[in-house]
C-alpha positions as a Markdown table, in Angstrom:
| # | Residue | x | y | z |
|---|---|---|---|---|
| 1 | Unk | 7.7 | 15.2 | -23.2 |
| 2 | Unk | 8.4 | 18.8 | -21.9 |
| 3 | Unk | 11.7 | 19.8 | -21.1 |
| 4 | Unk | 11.8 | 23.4 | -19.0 |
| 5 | Unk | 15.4 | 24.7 | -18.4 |
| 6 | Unk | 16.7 | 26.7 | -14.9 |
| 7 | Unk | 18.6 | 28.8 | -17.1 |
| 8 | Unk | 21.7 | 29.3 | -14.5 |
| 9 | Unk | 24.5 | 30.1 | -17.2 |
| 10 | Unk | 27.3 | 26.9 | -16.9 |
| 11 | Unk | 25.4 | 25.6 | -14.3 |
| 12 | Unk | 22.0 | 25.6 | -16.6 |
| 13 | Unk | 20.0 | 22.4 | -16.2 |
| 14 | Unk | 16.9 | 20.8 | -17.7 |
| 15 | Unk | 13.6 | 20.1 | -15.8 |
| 16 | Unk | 12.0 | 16.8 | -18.0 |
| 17 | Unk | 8.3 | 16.4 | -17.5 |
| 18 | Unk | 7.0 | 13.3 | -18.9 |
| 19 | Unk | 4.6 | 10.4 | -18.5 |
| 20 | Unk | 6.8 | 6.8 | -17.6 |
| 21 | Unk | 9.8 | 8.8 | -17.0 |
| 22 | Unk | 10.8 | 6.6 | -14.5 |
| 23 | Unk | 11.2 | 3.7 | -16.9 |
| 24 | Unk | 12.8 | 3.6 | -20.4 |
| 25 | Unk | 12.9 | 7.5 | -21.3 |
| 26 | Unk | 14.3 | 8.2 | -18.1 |
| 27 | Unk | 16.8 | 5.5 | -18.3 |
| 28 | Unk | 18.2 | 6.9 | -21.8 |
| 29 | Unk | 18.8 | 10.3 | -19.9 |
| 30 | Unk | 20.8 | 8.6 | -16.7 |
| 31 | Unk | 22.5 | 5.9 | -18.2 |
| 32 | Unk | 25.2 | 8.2 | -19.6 |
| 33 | Unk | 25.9 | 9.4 | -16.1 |
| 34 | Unk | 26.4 | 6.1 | -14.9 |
| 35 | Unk | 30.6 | 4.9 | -13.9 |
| 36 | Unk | 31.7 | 1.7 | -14.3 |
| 37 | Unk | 28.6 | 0.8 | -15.1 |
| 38 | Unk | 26.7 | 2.0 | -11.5 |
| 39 | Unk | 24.7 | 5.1 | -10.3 |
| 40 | Unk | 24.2 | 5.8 | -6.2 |
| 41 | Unk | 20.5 | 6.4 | -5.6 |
| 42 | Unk | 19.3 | 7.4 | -2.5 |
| 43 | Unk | 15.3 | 6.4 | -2.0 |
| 44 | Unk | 13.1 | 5.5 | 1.2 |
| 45 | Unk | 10.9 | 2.7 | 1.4 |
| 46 | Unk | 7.5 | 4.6 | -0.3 |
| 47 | Unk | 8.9 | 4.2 | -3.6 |
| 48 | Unk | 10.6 | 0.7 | -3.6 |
| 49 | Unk | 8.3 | 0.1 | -6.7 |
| 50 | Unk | 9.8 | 2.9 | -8.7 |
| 51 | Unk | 12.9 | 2.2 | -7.3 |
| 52 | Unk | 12.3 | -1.6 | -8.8 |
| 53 | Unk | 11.1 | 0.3 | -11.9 |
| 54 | Unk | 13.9 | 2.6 | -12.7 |
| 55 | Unk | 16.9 | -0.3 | -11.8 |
| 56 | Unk | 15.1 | -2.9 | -14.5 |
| 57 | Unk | 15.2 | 0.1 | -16.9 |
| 58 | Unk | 18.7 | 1.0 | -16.7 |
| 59 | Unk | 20.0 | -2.8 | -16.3 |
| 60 | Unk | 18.9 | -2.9 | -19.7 |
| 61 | Unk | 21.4 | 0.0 | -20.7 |
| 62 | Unk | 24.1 | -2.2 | -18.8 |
| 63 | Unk | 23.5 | -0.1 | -15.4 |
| 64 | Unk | 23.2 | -1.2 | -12.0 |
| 65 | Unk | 21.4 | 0.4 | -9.1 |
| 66 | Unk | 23.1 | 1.0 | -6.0 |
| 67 | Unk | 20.7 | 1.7 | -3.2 |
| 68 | Unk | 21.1 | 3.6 | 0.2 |
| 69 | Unk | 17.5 | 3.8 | 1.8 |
| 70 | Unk | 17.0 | 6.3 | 4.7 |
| 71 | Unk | 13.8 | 5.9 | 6.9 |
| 72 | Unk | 10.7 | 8.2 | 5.4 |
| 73 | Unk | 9.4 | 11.3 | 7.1 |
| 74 | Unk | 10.9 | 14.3 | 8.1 |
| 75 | Unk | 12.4 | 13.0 | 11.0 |
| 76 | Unk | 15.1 | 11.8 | 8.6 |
| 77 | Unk | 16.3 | 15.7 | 8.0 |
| 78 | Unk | 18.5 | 15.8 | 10.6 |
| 79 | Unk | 22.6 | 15.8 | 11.7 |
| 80 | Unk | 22.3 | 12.0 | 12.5 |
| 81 | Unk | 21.1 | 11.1 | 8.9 |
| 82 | Unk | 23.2 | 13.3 | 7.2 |
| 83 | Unk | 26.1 | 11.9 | 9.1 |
| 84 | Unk | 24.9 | 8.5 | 7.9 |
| 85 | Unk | 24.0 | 9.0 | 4.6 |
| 86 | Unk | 27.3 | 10.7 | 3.4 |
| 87 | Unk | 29.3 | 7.7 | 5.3 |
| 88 | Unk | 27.3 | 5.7 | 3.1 |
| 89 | Unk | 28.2 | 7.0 | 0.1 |
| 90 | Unk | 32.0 | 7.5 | 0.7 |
| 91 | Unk | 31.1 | 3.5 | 1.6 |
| 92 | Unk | 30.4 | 3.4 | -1.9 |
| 93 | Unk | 33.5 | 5.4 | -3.0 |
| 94 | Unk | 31.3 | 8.3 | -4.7 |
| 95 | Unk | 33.8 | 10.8 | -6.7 |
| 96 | Unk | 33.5 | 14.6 | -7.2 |
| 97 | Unk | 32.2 | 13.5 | -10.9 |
| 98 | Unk | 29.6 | 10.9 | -10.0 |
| 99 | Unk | 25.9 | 11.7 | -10.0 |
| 100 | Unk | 23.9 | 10.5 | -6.9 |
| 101 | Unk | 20.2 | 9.8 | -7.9 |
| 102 | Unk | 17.4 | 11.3 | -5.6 |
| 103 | Unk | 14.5 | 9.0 | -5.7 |
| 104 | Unk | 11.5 | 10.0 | -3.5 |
| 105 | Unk | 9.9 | 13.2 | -2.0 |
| 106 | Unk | 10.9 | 16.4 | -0.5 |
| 107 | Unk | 12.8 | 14.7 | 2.3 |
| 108 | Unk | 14.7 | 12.9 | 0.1 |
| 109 | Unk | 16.3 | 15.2 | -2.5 |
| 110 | Unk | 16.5 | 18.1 | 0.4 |
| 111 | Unk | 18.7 | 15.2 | 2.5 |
| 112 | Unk | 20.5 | 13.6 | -0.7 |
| 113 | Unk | 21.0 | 16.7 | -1.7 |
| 114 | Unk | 22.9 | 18.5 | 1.0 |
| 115 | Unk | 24.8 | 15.5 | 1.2 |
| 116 | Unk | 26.2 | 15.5 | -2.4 |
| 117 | Unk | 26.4 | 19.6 | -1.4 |
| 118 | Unk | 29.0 | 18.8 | 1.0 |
| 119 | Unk | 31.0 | 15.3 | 0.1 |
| 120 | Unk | 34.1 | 16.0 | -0.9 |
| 121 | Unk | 33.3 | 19.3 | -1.1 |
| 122 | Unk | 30.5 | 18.6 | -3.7 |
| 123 | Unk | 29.4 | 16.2 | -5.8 |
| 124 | Unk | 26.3 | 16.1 | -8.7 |
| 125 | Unk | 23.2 | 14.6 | -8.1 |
| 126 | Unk | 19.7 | 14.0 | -10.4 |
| 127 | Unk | 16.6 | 15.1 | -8.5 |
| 128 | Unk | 13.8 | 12.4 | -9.3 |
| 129 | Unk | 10.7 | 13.3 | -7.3 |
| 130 | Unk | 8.1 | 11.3 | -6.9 |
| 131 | Unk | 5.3 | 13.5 | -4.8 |
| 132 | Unk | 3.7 | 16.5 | -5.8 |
| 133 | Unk | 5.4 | 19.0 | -3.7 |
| 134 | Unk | 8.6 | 18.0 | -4.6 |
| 135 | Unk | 7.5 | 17.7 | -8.6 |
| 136 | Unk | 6.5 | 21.3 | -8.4 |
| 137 | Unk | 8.9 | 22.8 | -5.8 |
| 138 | Unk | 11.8 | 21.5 | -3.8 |
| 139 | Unk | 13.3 | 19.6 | -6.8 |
| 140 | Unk | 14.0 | 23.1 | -8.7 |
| 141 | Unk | 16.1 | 25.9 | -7.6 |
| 142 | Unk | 19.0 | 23.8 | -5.5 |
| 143 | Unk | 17.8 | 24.5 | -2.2 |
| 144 | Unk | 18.9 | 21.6 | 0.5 |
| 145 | Unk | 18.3 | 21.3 | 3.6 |
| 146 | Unk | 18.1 | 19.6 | 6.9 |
| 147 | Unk | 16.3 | 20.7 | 10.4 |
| 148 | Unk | 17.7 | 21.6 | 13.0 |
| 149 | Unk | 16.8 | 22.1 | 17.4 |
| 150 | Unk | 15.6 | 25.6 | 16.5 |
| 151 | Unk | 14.0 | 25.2 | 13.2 |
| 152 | Unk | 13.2 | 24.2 | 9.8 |
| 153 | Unk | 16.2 | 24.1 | 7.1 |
| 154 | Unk | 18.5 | 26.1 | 9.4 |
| 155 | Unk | 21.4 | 23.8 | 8.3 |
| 156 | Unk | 21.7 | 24.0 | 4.4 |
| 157 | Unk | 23.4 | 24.8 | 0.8 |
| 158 | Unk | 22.3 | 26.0 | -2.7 |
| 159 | Unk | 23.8 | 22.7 | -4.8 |
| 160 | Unk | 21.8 | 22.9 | -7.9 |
| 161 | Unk | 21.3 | 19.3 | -9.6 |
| 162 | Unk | 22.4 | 18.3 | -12.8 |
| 163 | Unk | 18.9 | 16.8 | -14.0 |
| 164 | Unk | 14.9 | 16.9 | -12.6 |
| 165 | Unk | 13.5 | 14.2 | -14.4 |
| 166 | Unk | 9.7 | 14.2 | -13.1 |
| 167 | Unk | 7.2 | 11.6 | -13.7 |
| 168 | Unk | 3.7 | 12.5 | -13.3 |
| 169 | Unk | 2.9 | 8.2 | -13.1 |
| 170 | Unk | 4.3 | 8.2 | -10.0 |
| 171 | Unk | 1.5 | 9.6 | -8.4 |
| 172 | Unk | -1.2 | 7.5 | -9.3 |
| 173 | Unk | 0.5 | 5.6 | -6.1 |
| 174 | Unk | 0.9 | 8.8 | -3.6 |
| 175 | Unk | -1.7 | 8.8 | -0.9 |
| 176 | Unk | -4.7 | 11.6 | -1.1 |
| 177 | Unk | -3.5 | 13.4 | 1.7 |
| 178 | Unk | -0.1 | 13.5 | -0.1 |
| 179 | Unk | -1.3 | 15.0 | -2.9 |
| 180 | Unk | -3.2 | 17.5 | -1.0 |
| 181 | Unk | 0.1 | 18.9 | 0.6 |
| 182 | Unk | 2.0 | 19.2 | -2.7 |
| 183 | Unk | -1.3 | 21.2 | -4.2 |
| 184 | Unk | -0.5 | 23.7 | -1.9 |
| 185 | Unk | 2.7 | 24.2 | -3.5 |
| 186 | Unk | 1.1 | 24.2 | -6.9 |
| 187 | Unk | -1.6 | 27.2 | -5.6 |
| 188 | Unk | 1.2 | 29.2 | -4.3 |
| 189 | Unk | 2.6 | 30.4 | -7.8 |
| 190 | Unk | -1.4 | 31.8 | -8.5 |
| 191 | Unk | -1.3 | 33.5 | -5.4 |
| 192 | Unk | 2.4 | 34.6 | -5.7 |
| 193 | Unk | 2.4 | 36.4 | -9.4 |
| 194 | Unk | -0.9 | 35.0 | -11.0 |
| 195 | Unk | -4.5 | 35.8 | -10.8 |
| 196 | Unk | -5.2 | 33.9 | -13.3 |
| 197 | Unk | -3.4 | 30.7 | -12.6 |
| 198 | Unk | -5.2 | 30.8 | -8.9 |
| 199 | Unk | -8.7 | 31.0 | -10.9 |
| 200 | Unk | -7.2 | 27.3 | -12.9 |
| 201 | Unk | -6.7 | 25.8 | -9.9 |
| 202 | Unk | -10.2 | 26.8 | -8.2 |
| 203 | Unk | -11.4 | 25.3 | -11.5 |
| 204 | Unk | -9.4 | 22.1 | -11.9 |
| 205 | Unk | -7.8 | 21.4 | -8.2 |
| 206 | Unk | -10.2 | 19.0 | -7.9 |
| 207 | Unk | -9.9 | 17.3 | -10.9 |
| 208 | Unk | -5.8 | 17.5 | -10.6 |
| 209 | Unk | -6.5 | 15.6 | -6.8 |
| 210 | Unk | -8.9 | 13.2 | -8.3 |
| 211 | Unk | -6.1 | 11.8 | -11.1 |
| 212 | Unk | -6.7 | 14.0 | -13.8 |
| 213 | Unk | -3.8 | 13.4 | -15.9 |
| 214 | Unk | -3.9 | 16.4 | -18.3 |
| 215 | Unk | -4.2 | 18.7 | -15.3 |
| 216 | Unk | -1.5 | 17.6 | -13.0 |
| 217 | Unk | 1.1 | 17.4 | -16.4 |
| 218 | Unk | -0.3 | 21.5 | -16.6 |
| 219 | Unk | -0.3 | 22.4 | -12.9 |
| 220 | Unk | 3.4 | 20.8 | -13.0 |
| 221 | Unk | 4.5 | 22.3 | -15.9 |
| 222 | Unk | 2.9 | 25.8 | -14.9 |
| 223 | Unk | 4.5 | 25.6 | -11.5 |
| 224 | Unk | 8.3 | 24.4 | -12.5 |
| 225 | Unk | 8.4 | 27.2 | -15.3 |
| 226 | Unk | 7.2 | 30.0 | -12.6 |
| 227 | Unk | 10.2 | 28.5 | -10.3 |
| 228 | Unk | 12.8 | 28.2 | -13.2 |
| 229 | Unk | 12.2 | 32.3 | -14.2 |
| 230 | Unk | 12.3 | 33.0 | -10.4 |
| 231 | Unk | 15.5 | 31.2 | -9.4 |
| 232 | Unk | 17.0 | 32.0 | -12.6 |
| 233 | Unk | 16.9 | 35.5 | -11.7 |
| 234 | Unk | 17.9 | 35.3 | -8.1 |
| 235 | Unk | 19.3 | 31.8 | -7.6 |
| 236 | Unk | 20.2 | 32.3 | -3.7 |
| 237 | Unk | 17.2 | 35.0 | -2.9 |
| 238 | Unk | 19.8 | 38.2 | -2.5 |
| 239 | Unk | 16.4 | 39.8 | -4.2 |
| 240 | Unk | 13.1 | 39.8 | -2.8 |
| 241 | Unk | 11.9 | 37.9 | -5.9 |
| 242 | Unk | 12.8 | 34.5 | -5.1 |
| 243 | Unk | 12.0 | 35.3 | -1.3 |
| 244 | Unk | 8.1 | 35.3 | -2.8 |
| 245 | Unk | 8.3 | 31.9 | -3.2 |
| 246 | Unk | 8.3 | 31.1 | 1.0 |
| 247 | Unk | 4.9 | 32.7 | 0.7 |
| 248 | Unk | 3.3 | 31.0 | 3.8 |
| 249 | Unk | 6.4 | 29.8 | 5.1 |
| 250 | Unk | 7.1 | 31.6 | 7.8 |
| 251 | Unk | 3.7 | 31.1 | 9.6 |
| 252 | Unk | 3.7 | 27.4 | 8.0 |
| 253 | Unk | 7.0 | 26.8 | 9.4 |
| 254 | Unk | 6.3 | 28.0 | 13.2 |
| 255 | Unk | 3.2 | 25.8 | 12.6 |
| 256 | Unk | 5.7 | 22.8 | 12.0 |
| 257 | Unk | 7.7 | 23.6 | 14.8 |
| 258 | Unk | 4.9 | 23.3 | 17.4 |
| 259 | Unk | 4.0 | 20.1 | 15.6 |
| 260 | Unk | 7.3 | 18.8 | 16.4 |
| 261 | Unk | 8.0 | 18.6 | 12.4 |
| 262 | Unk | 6.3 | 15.5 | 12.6 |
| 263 | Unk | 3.4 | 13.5 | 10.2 |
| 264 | Unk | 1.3 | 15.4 | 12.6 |
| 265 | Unk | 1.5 | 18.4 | 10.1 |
| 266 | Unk | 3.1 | 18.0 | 6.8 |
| 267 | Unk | 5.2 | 20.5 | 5.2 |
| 268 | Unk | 2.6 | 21.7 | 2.3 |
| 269 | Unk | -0.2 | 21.6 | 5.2 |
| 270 | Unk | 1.3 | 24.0 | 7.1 |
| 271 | Unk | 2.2 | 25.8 | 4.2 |
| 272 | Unk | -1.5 | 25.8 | 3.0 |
| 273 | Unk | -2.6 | 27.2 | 6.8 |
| 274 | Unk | 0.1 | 29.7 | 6.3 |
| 275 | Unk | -1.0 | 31.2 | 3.0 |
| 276 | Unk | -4.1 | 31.5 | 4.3 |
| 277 | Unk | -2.8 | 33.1 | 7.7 |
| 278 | Unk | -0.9 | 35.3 | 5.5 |
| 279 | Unk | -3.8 | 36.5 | 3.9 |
| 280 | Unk | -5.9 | 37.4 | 6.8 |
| 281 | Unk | -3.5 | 39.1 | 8.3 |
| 282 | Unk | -2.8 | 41.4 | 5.4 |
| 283 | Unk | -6.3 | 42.3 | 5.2 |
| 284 | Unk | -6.4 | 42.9 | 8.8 |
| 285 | Unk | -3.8 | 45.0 | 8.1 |
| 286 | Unk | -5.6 | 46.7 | 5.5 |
| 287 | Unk | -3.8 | 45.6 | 2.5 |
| 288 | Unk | -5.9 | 43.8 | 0.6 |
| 289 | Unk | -9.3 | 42.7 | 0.9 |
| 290 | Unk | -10.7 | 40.8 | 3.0 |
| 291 | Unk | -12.8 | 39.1 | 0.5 |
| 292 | Unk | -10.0 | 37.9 | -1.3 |
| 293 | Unk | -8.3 | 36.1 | 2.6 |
| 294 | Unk | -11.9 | 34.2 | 2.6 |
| 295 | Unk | -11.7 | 33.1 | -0.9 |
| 296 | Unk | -8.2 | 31.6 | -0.3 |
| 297 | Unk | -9.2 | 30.1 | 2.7 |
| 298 | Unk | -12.6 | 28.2 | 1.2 |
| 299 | Unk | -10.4 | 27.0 | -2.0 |
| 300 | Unk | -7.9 | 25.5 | 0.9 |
| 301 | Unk | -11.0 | 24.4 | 2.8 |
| 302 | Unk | -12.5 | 23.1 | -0.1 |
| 303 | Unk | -9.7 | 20.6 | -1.5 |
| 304 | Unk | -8.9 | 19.0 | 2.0 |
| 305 | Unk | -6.0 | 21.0 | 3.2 |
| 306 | Unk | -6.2 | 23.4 | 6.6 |
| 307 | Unk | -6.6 | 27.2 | 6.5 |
| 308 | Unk | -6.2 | 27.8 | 9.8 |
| 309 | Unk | -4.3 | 27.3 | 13.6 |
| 310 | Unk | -7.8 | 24.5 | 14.5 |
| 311 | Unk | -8.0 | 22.7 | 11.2 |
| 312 | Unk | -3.8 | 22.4 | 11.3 |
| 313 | Unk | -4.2 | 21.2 | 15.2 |
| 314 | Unk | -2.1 | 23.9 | 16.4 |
| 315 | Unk | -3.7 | 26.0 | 19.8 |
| 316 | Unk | -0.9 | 27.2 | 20.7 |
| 317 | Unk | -0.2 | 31.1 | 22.3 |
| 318 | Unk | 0.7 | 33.5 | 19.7 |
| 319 | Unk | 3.6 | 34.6 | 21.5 |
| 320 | Unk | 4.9 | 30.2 | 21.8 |
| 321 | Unk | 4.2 | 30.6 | 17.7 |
| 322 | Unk | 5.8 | 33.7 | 17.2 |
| 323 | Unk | 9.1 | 32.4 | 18.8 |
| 324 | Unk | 9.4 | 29.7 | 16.8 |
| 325 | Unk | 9.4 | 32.5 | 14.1 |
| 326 | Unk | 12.7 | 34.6 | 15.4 |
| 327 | Unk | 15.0 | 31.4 | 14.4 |
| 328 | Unk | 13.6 | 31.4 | 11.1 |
| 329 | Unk | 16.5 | 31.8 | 8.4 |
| 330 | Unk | 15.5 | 35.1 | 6.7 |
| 331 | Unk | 16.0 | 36.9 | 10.1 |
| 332 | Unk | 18.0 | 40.1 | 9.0 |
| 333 | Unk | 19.3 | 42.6 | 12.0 |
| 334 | Unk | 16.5 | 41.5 | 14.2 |
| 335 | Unk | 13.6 | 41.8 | 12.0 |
| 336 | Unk | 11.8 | 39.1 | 9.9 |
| 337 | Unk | 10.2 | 40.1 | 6.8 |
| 338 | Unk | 7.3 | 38.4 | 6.2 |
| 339 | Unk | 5.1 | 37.7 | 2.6 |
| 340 | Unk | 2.1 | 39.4 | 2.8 |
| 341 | Unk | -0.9 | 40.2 | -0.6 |
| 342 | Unk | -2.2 | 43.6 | -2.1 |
| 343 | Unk | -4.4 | 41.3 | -3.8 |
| 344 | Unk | -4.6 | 37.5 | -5.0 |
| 345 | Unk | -1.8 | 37.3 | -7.2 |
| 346 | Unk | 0.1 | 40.3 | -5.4 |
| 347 | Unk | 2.5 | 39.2 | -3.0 |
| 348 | Unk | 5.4 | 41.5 | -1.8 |
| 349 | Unk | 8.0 | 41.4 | 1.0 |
| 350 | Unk | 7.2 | 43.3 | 4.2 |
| 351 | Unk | 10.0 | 44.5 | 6.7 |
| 352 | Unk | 7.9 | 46.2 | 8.7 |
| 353 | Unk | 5.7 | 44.1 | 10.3 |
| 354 | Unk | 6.1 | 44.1 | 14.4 |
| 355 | Unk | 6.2 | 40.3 | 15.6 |
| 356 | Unk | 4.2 | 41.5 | 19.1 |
| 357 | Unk | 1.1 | 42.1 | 16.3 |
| 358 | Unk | 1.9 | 38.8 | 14.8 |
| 359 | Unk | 1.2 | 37.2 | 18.1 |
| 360 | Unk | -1.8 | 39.0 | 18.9 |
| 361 | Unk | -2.8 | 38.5 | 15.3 |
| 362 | Unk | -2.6 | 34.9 | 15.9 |
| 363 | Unk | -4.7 | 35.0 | 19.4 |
| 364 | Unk | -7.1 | 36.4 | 17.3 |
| 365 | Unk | -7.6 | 33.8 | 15.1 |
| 366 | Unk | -7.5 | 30.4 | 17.8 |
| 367 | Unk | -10.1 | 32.2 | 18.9 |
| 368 | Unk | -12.1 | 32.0 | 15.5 |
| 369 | Unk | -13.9 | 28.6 | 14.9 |
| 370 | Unk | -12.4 | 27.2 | 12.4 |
| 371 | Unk | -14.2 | 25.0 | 10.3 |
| 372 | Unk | -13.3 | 20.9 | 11.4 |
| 373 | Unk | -10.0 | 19.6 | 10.5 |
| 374 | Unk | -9.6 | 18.2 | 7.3 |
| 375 | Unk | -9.9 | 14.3 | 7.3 |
């Protein structure tokens, strides 16, 4: 068992990694939080086994499950399912004290989340992710989120959780193309801070996708320490440190938009496409080399996942692309700074970058052909 703390002062919180922490271990650490016997969790229908899992555990501490399911996908990170889900849980008469479980993905925990951010003007909640991309990103640092008309998590709060209690098990049962999104997340911190942990993931990502259980405990483990010094340092990104970790966000994200934030593109796929983008355009603007934007972009290719506008079926203008970019959050007087590389494992914040030579940046590459779209 690892246990990795967000060290946040009062507010500090332990990140357990373990092995069939969604059965017995993980019950010891929730039954306390249980009252009158009960814990809320919120879940959708992918992880009704865990969810099966984790009540027949705790039922054997004297705790009983109380479900609220939402529908999956991302559709579900929006004003009407917020509305619902927190009518839900005043339903259940959820108090300022009580922990709300968070049993699923990204969606999940970013929606549960925000809810328990916001009921009765906050309430605790227990992150327990179940996909790779939430195991290795969106369940640490207290960032939630719904979408909104003009973009991606435009309607959020920082609510840290109380608990991350993550189960590498649970994705023995996580489709391939799944686990391909999260890895994206997981490459990010090599290509963030870490030249070295990039070169362990050109070396093990396929192993890690192919069930590898040794390497997905150490790409998790790797990744949720990188996140817990990051946000511990600047919890709600006033710095440009925890700002690194939207590395192929902003492209990512204007990729979502045009996909309609649909299971046309998921989140970590456009993020993959994005680092990539990122990359290439750095070197076309002469920071870094160019070799280093091809080698990012064949360890993408290589695992599955898209590196660029064809392979993420996006064919859009670069103007269309670039305006989903000015709602993007980080906007600041006008002007959106965007993560470019030096190097692999160089990342830094850039607030001078014209949006016009994003655009044209981006005709550039549809007209590239890209290698075929992932399967």
């Amino acid at each position: 068992m690892i246990e990795i703390w967000v060290e946040l002062g009062a507010r500090a919180y332990p990140v357990v990694i373990a092995p069939g922490l969604i059965g017995a271990a993980g019950a010891e650490r929730l039954a306390p939080l249980a009252r009158g016997g009960r814990l809320v969790v919120v879940y959708d229908a992918a992880v009704e086994g865990h969810l099966a899992t984790l009540g027949a555990a705790l039922a054997e501490h004297g705790v009983a499950l109380d479900p609220v399911a939402i529908p999956s996908g991302e559709a579900s990170k929006s004003w009407a399912m917020l509305e619902t889900l927190c009518e839900a849980l005043l339903a259940r008469g959820v108090e300022r004290g009580d922990h709300v479980l968070a049993l699923g993905g990204g969606v999940v925990g970013d929606l549960a989340g925000l809810a328990c951010a916001i009921l009765k003007r906050g309430c605790r909640f227990v992150q327990l992710p179940t996909t790779l991309l939430a195991q290795v990103d969106s369940s640490v640092g207290g960032k939630t989120a719904i979408n909104a008309r003009g973009g991606k998590n435009l309607i959020g709060a920082f609510h840290q959780p109380s608990l991350v209690l993550i189960d590498p098990d649970t994705l023995a049962t996580l489709p391939l193309r799944e686990l391909r999104a999260g890895y994206a997340e997981v490459v990010k911190y090599g290509l963030i801070d870490d030249a070295d942990f990039f070169a362990w993931c050109e070396a093990n990502g396929a192993a890690l996708l192919a069930g590898d259980a040794v390497a997905r405990v150490e790409a998790i483990a790797h990744s949720v320490r990188a996140k817990a010094r990051i946000v511990a340092a600047d919890e709600r990104e006033t710095g440009d440190l925890r700002a690194l970790l939207n590395l192929g966000h902003t492209f990512g994200h204007a990729l979502e938009a045009e996909a309609g934030f649909s299971d046309r593109l998921l989140h970590g796929e456009a993020v993959a496409a994005g680092m990539a983008l990122a990359f290439r355009y750095s070197a076309r603007r002469g920071l870094c080399p160019g070799g280093d934007g091809t080698r990012v972009g064949a360890h993408l290719r290589a695992l599955g996942l898209p590196a660029g506008l064809a392979e993420a079926g996006v064919n859009a203008p670069g103007t269309r692309l670039v305006d989903h970019m000015r709602h993007d959050k980080k906007m600041v007087g006008g002007t959106l700074p965007f993560l470019l590389a030096r190097g692999i494992g160089q990342t830094f914040v850039a607030r001078d970058v014209a949006l016009d030579d994003v655009a044209a940046f981006l005709d550039e590459e549809r007209e590239v052909c890209d290698a075929p779209r992932r399967p």
